[in-house]
XYZ file of C-alpha atoms in Angstrom:
496
model
C 3.545 32.663 13.659
C 0.262 31.255 14.886
C -0.614 27.593 14.948
C -3.701 26.646 12.859
C -6.544 24.996 14.671
C -6.591 21.185 14.818
C -3.041 20.933 13.564
C -0.780 18.558 15.499
C 1.629 20.411 17.779
C 4.233 17.759 17.049
C 4.063 18.369 13.316
C 3.889 22.164 13.453
C 6.796 24.211 14.694
C 8.671 27.316 13.647
C 11.470 25.492 11.838
C 9.194 23.459 9.549
C 6.298 25.907 9.148
C 5.795 27.457 5.698
C 7.513 30.761 5.085
C 5.204 33.680 4.412
C 5.696 35.829 1.275
C 7.208 38.555 3.427
C 9.848 36.127 4.691
C 10.980 35.165 1.179
C 13.880 37.434 0.345
C 16.302 35.365 -1.769
C 16.781 36.553 -5.351
C 18.419 34.701 -8.243
C 21.849 36.119 -7.457
C 21.635 34.730 -3.900
C 21.097 31.262 -5.372
C 23.879 31.757 -7.904
C 26.260 32.856 -5.129
C 25.137 29.946 -2.962
C 25.880 27.484 -5.773
C 29.232 29.045 -6.604
C 30.086 28.747 -2.922
C 29.091 25.078 -2.815
C 30.532 24.106 -6.208
C 34.031 25.388 -5.485
C 34.829 22.774 -2.887
C 37.461 20.134 -2.241
C 35.212 17.059 -2.760
C 33.962 18.456 -6.097
C 37.550 19.186 -7.128
C 38.655 15.678 -6.111
C 35.791 14.086 -8.005
C 36.768 15.858 -11.234
C 40.475 15.236 -10.621
C 39.826 11.522 -10.088
C 38.689 11.254 -13.724
C 42.235 12.043 -14.833
C 43.523 9.326 -12.520
C 40.929 6.990 -14.073
C 42.409 7.615 -17.520
C 40.309 10.363 -19.118
C 41.782 13.250 -21.057
C 41.140 16.785 -19.817
C 38.314 17.385 -22.285
C 36.649 14.049 -21.578
C 36.684 14.778 -17.841
C 35.249 18.295 -18.192
C 32.467 17.162 -20.530
C 31.568 14.272 -18.204
C 31.238 16.679 -15.269
C 29.202 19.189 -17.291
C 26.806 16.513 -18.601
C 26.242 15.087 -15.121
C 25.398 18.500 -13.710
C 22.985 19.304 -16.529
C 21.214 16.005 -15.801
C 20.993 16.524 -12.036
C 19.846 20.133 -12.518
C 16.500 18.870 -13.850
C 15.310 17.134 -10.632
C 16.649 20.080 -8.629
C 14.471 22.523 -10.553
C 11.455 20.201 -10.445
C 11.633 19.517 -6.718
C 12.657 23.091 -5.918
C 9.388 24.348 -7.453
C 7.359 23.189 -4.450
C 9.676 24.944 -2.001
C 9.158 28.293 -3.727
C 5.436 27.861 -4.379
C 4.466 26.766 -0.871
C 7.382 27.894 1.317
C 7.935 24.382 2.728
C 11.161 22.420 3.312
C 11.981 18.980 1.895
C 10.966 17.130 5.066
C 7.430 18.558 4.781
C 7.134 18.121 1.000
C 7.944 14.416 1.452
C 4.758 14.040 3.535
C 2.663 14.461 0.396
C 4.030 11.248 -1.117
C 5.219 9.200 1.885
C 2.617 10.295 4.450
C 2.860 12.504 7.517
C 4.707 9.771 9.431
C 6.233 7.920 6.480
C 8.124 11.069 5.470
C 10.521 10.211 8.269
C 11.985 7.491 6.022
C 13.230 9.789 3.219
C 14.166 12.412 5.799
C 16.333 9.887 7.636
C 17.921 8.562 4.413
C 18.854 12.076 3.346
C 20.055 13.005 6.830
C 22.425 10.044 7.236
C 24.041 10.709 3.857
C 24.481 14.376 4.742
C 26.090 13.411 8.059
C 28.659 11.435 6.101
C 29.349 14.448 3.892
C 29.569 16.723 6.905
C 32.196 14.417 8.357
C 34.143 14.246 5.065
C 34.281 18.025 4.734
C 35.239 18.372 8.392
C 38.072 15.915 7.790
C 39.264 18.051 4.878
C 39.204 21.137 7.092
C 41.141 19.347 9.801
C 43.644 18.115 7.206
C 44.283 21.688 6.118
C 44.907 22.812 9.692
C 47.232 19.820 10.112
C 49.132 20.672 6.906
C 49.246 24.373 7.773
C 50.715 23.673 11.201
C 53.285 21.378 9.616
C 54.320 24.133 7.191
C 54.562 26.744 9.958
C 56.550 24.425 12.258
C 58.729 23.123 9.448
C 58.014 19.455 10.183
C 55.029 17.062 10.279
C 53.203 16.791 13.612
C 51.350 14.001 15.317
C 53.631 10.958 15.520
C 52.429 7.381 15.053
C 48.880 6.388 14.160
C 46.468 5.738 17.012
C 45.302 2.115 17.423
C 41.990 1.405 15.723
C 41.718 4.852 14.128
C 44.398 4.797 11.452
C 45.322 8.464 12.003
C 47.756 10.090 14.402
C 47.035 12.305 17.387
C 47.765 15.515 15.492
C 45.325 14.649 12.722
C 42.649 13.754 15.260
C 43.180 17.011 17.198
C 42.970 19.113 14.011
C 39.827 17.251 12.912
C 38.171 17.919 16.276
C 39.343 21.532 16.208
C 37.729 22.246 12.846
C 34.602 20.407 13.987
C 34.415 22.768 16.977
C 34.887 25.905 14.816
C 31.814 25.036 12.745
C 29.656 24.808 15.866
C 29.491 28.630 15.914
C 27.355 28.625 12.757
C 25.130 25.842 14.043
C 24.375 27.977 17.086
C 23.721 31.141 15.035
C 21.439 29.535 12.450
C 20.597 29.680 8.736
C 21.175 33.389 8.079
C 24.771 33.235 9.338
C 25.401 30.402 6.845
C 23.925 32.370 3.920
C 26.128 35.369 4.755
C 29.203 33.150 4.976
C 28.479 31.691 1.521
C 27.923 35.124 -0.029
C 31.025 36.734 1.459
C 33.415 33.843 0.798
C 32.523 33.309 -2.892
C 35.210 35.806 -4.091
C 37.846 34.035 -1.977
C 37.021 30.733 -3.644
C 37.433 32.263 -7.079
C 40.774 33.676 -5.901
C 42.121 30.253 -4.940
C 41.201 28.953 -8.403
C 43.328 31.632 -10.049
C 46.125 31.017 -7.546
C 46.257 27.324 -8.453
C 46.162 28.116 -12.176
C 49.013 30.621 -11.807
C 51.056 28.027 -9.902
C 50.487 25.435 -12.614
C 51.310 27.852 -15.431
C 54.505 28.937 -13.674
C 55.666 25.402 -12.882
C 54.903 23.755 -16.221
C 55.433 26.741 -18.499
C 51.963 26.942 -20.022
C 48.710 25.020 -20.316
C 49.314 23.404 -23.702
C 51.285 20.392 -22.443
C 48.531 19.673 -19.909
C 45.437 19.965 -22.079
C 47.052 17.940 -24.859
C 47.629 14.903 -22.625
C 45.974 11.956 -24.456
C 43.304 9.745 -23.000
C 44.475 6.361 -21.730
C 41.528 4.792 -23.588
C 42.874 5.442 -27.114
C 44.161 2.573 -29.201
C 47.533 1.514 -27.839
C 46.895 3.201 -24.501
C 47.057 1.341 -21.140
C 43.233 1.267 -20.943
C 42.401 0.959 -24.641
C 38.728 0.266 -25.336
C 37.605 0.703 -21.733
C 36.222 4.266 -21.927
C 32.558 3.394 -21.457
C 33.349 1.114 -18.524
C 34.779 4.169 -16.753
C 32.419 6.823 -18.159
C 29.102 5.428 -16.901
C 30.147 4.802 -13.274
C 31.824 8.224 -13.274
C 28.693 9.923 -14.631
C 26.569 8.179 -11.990
C 28.991 9.233 -9.267
C 28.914 12.842 -10.508
C 25.120 12.831 -10.340
C 25.274 11.131 -6.956
C 27.484 13.954 -5.695
C 24.538 16.384 -5.911
C 21.802 13.775 -5.294
C 21.461 14.920 -1.701
C 20.819 18.546 -2.632
C 18.541 17.477 -5.479
C 16.215 16.211 -2.757
C 16.487 18.878 -0.074
C 16.685 21.848 -2.466
C 13.281 23.068 -1.128
C 15.139 23.886 2.114
C 16.713 26.722 0.105
C 14.123 27.511 -2.593
C 11.467 28.093 0.086
C 13.157 31.477 0.617
C 12.994 32.466 -3.096
C 10.808 35.435 -4.066
C 9.690 33.771 -7.313
C 10.042 30.665 -9.467
C 12.129 32.709 -11.880
C 14.628 33.449 -9.119
C 15.109 29.799 -8.170
C 15.273 28.593 -11.802
C 17.644 31.286 -13.082
C 19.824 31.167 -9.961
C 20.270 27.406 -10.064
C 20.729 27.238 -13.844
C 23.452 29.864 -13.773
C 24.984 28.647 -10.534
C 25.444 24.893 -11.072
C 26.432 23.439 -14.499
C 28.820 26.111 -15.775
C 30.693 26.769 -12.482
C 30.994 23.011 -11.960
C 32.460 22.610 -15.453
C 34.904 25.453 -14.795
C 35.956 23.832 -11.516
C 36.434 20.563 -13.392
C 38.634 22.368 -15.913
C 40.720 23.726 -13.056
C 40.920 20.331 -11.366
C 41.960 18.411 -14.459
C 44.496 21.077 -15.418
C 46.153 21.028 -11.997
C 45.992 17.226 -11.795
C 47.527 16.912 -15.269
C 50.296 19.213 -14.036
C 51.024 16.925 -11.093
C 51.566 14.042 -13.540
C 54.137 16.139 -15.377
C 55.777 17.428 -12.180
C 55.636 14.410 -9.879
C 55.042 11.454 -12.169
C 51.610 10.635 -10.726
C 48.144 12.173 -10.475
C 47.615 14.026 -7.189
C 43.853 14.355 -6.807
C 43.891 15.949 -3.309
C 44.205 19.779 -3.541
C 45.468 19.950 0.052
C 48.399 17.749 -0.986
C 48.970 19.971 -4.033
C 48.793 23.194 -1.989
C 51.286 21.803 0.536
C 53.842 21.477 -2.289
C 53.768 25.191 -3.036
C 56.503 27.412 -1.639
C 56.670 30.706 0.230
C 53.578 32.724 1.096
C 51.532 30.950 -1.610
C 51.161 27.783 0.457
C 49.844 29.738 3.456
C 47.386 31.753 1.370
C 46.146 28.657 -0.484
C 45.571 26.634 2.670
C 43.827 29.472 4.508
C 41.438 30.096 1.608
C 40.757 26.363 1.268
C 40.015 26.256 4.989
C 37.415 29.052 4.737
C 35.973 27.450 1.612
C 35.555 24.089 3.322
C 33.689 25.582 6.277
C 31.262 27.545 4.083
C 30.514 24.609 1.772
C 30.091 22.163 4.605
C 27.616 24.295 6.506
C 25.469 25.183 3.485
C 25.443 21.827 1.707
C 25.680 19.354 4.583
C 24.179 20.980 7.671
C 20.982 22.769 6.625
C 19.334 19.678 5.089
C 19.937 17.124 7.858
C 19.132 19.705 10.543
C 15.653 20.079 9.016
C 15.406 16.313 8.469
C 16.185 15.419 12.073
C 13.774 18.109 13.210
C 11.067 16.468 11.096
C 11.539 13.166 12.967
C 10.187 14.770 16.126
C 9.490 18.491 15.664
C 8.223 18.892 19.210
C 11.571 17.810 20.678
C 14.140 18.502 17.941
C 14.638 22.076 16.746
C 16.696 23.081 13.723
C 19.636 23.857 16.017
C 19.339 20.502 17.821
C 19.233 18.782 14.426
C 22.529 20.512 13.647
C 24.057 19.157 16.841
C 22.903 15.631 15.925
C 24.431 15.997 12.458
C 27.769 17.086 13.892
C 27.728 14.225 16.416
C 27.037 11.494 13.845
C 29.720 12.942 11.562
C 32.278 12.357 14.311
C 31.306 8.725 14.716
C 31.499 7.880 10.986
C 35.331 8.216 10.820
C 35.184 9.945 7.402
C 38.862 9.400 6.597
C 38.037 5.750 5.971
C 35.797 6.735 3.037
C 38.634 8.676 1.412
C 41.329 6.008 1.533
C 41.086 5.569 -2.255
C 39.210 6.805 -5.310
C 37.519 3.398 -5.386
C 35.996 3.978 -1.952
C 35.062 7.563 -2.770
C 33.395 7.019 -6.149
C 32.108 3.465 -6.377
C 31.167 2.861 -2.749
C 30.292 6.230 -1.222
C 28.935 8.325 -4.119
C 27.365 5.556 -6.204
C 26.132 3.730 -3.104
C 24.105 6.544 -1.658
C 22.819 7.590 -5.081
C 21.107 4.188 -5.101
C 19.237 5.255 -1.948
C 18.351 8.799 -2.946
C 17.450 8.255 -6.615
C 14.211 6.364 -5.809
C 13.088 9.121 -3.432
C 13.561 11.742 -6.153
C 11.568 9.641 -8.627
C 8.683 9.205 -6.179
C 8.523 12.883 -5.225
C 8.593 14.102 -8.841
C 5.832 11.712 -9.970
C 3.728 12.578 -6.937
C 4.059 16.356 -7.235
C 3.690 16.701 -10.998
C 1.629 13.720 -12.189
C -0.518 12.812 -9.182
C -1.075 16.242 -7.640
C -0.466 18.494 -10.679
C 1.676 20.765 -8.405
C -1.305 21.337 -6.078
C -0.783 20.815 -2.362
C -2.941 21.595 0.647
C -0.290 23.016 2.962
C -2.570 23.000 5.994
C -3.224 19.262 5.527
C 0.514 18.503 5.443
C 0.659 19.440 9.118
C -2.403 17.495 10.291
C -2.253 14.127 12.051
C -5.489 12.954 10.422
C -5.559 14.852 7.168
C -5.414 14.186 3.444
C -1.793 13.034 3.586
C -2.138 10.657 6.527
C -2.912 7.638 4.315
C -2.892 4.583 6.641
C -1.393 5.283 10.022
C 0.614 8.132 8.537
C 2.318 5.923 5.910
C 1.705 5.704 2.161
C 2.335 2.053 1.290
C 2.760 2.886 -2.410
C 5.766 5.117 -1.662
C 7.381 2.538 0.619
C 6.965 -0.256 -1.969
C 8.262 1.978 -4.768
C 11.270 2.983 -2.680
C 12.124 -0.662 -1.959
C 11.650 -1.578 -5.625
C 14.083 1.167 -6.641
C 16.750 0.226 -4.090
C 16.765 -3.585 -4.231
C 18.185 -4.064 -7.771
C 21.229 -2.030 -6.739
C 21.838 -3.866 -3.465
C 23.864 -6.853 -4.808
C 26.193 -4.571 -6.770
C 26.716 -2.328 -3.751
C 27.537 -5.258 -1.479
C 30.064 -6.528 -4.020
C 31.707 -3.094 -4.285
C 31.749 -2.434 -0.526
C 32.508 -5.984 0.704
C 34.077 -7.907 -2.202
C 35.529 -10.603 0.049
C 32.117 -11.365 1.565
C 30.124 -11.071 -1.674
C 32.468 -12.250 -4.462
C 29.931 -14.119 -6.590
C 27.567 -11.316 -7.558
C 26.515 -11.691 -11.197
C 27.702 -9.348 -13.935
C 24.128 -8.200 -14.522
C 23.857 -6.824 -10.985
C 27.269 -5.164 -11.279
C 26.109 -3.478 -14.485
C 22.871 -2.323 -12.852
C 24.862 -0.807 -9.994
C 26.897 1.160 -12.536
C 23.690 3.089 -13.330
C 22.448 3.125 -9.721
C 20.856 6.592 -9.636
C 19.146 6.205 -13.022
C 17.868 2.718 -12.169
C 16.473 3.891 -8.827
C 14.740 6.951 -10.266
C 13.075 5.097 -13.148
C 11.924 1.978 -11.264
C 10.598 3.878 -8.244
C 8.807 6.415 -10.452
C 7.096 3.706 -12.530
C 6.059 1.597 -9.527
C 4.755 4.606 -7.621
C 2.883 5.961 -10.621
C 1.174 2.605 -11.237
C 0.235 2.097 -7.584
C -1.149 5.638 -7.287
C -2.995 5.492 -10.610
C -6.580 6.601 -10.191
C -5.967 8.317 -6.874
C -7.343 11.836 -6.795
C -5.328 14.505 -5.073
C -7.135 16.513 -2.378
C -8.271 19.912 -3.587
C -6.108 22.552 -1.941
C -7.891 24.856 0.444
C -6.927 28.301 1.586
C -3.572 28.310 3.284
C -3.475 29.222 6.967
C -2.713 32.792 7.919
C 0.695 33.422 9.467
C 1.650 36.204 11.797
C 5.263 36.900 12.740
């Protein structure tokens, strides 16, 4: 690939350069397989299962999950369009709205969130190794918790071990991750059927599980509180995919056509996610019948199986966790960190940075309760990423009419440089979208330090992603009103 004349060497490198038509090989079934691989994951299962713990009936939980995924599919398809049309990743697309230097802000926001997810999934993988070793040895391992960490030595060793296993795919790059997702999809479907068989055998059918009433009905323990649970849950569900809604161009840039990316994502996200939710709520409802409480962690559920089933379940979950983690939580931040300094940080180095930050974030702290997981982690970062999505959609469709000058995106002093490389309108719009959600987040994350936050701010935080998208989009659109987008010129010629 040759470097165009007058294009900054810092901004142009192999990892962030546009893909040529010959390099675009992904068809719709690759995207569908990729989504199936990412959907069938422990965090997605836990999120759906947590709705049962919150009081929803099985049907209410499944419909909530399906609706959330239909909603978040729209920004994915809209933002993914640019990746397919121009062959550019998210970190480069963001330069059109935020500026060639300002794009580092959304890249960093997305990258930090993904590091947290990478750590969470790595913790799940380590937990499975820990549970598996306990089953094989016939007794728990690890001893007392380590001071300051809150986990024991065995848990820490298993966490670090799974972290090390994933380094192989960081070293071998994007294609090794795509192959892993494609080949492991059947295994993930197998574990779903294994869990359903276990539930059916233990409870004696699905009827008693699906007929469990909602706790929100009249006379129930949470009568009249459905909407107070529904809206935060819907926001959290959308927040779950908010990261990929932004960096979806990192994948769609490899699509052969717009039809492939649209059909693949439409088939691969809402319906499989609803089916996973059905599985999760069925199994979780079974744990209420069997154990008297909702067990929302599938690793805990799998550990209660007997015989060869527990070994098979844990091994498949282990493979599943690795494939999901690498596809959903490594590719994006690796590109994002590379965009911060392309001359010094390659895609592979960005992967190393992601893995390093994930270690430092102590992800087990996020998962101490459903409250932490949903209302602090998922809703909190959706408040950061929603405004970025709103800005990028308005910029690409309403300001630029889907026309970009790819060559200018890589120039230090080009059409997307704005002032010093920053577009003030995008920065102001981003701040305007985030600030209304800040008081509610502080109250949720640090209630002892911020106890007197008003009910209005708490309500706003309930709709964090929606609030951020709408406010940022309106502010950006008004500030950019009257601006004319640069006419796209012929794209540079690439040679492999």
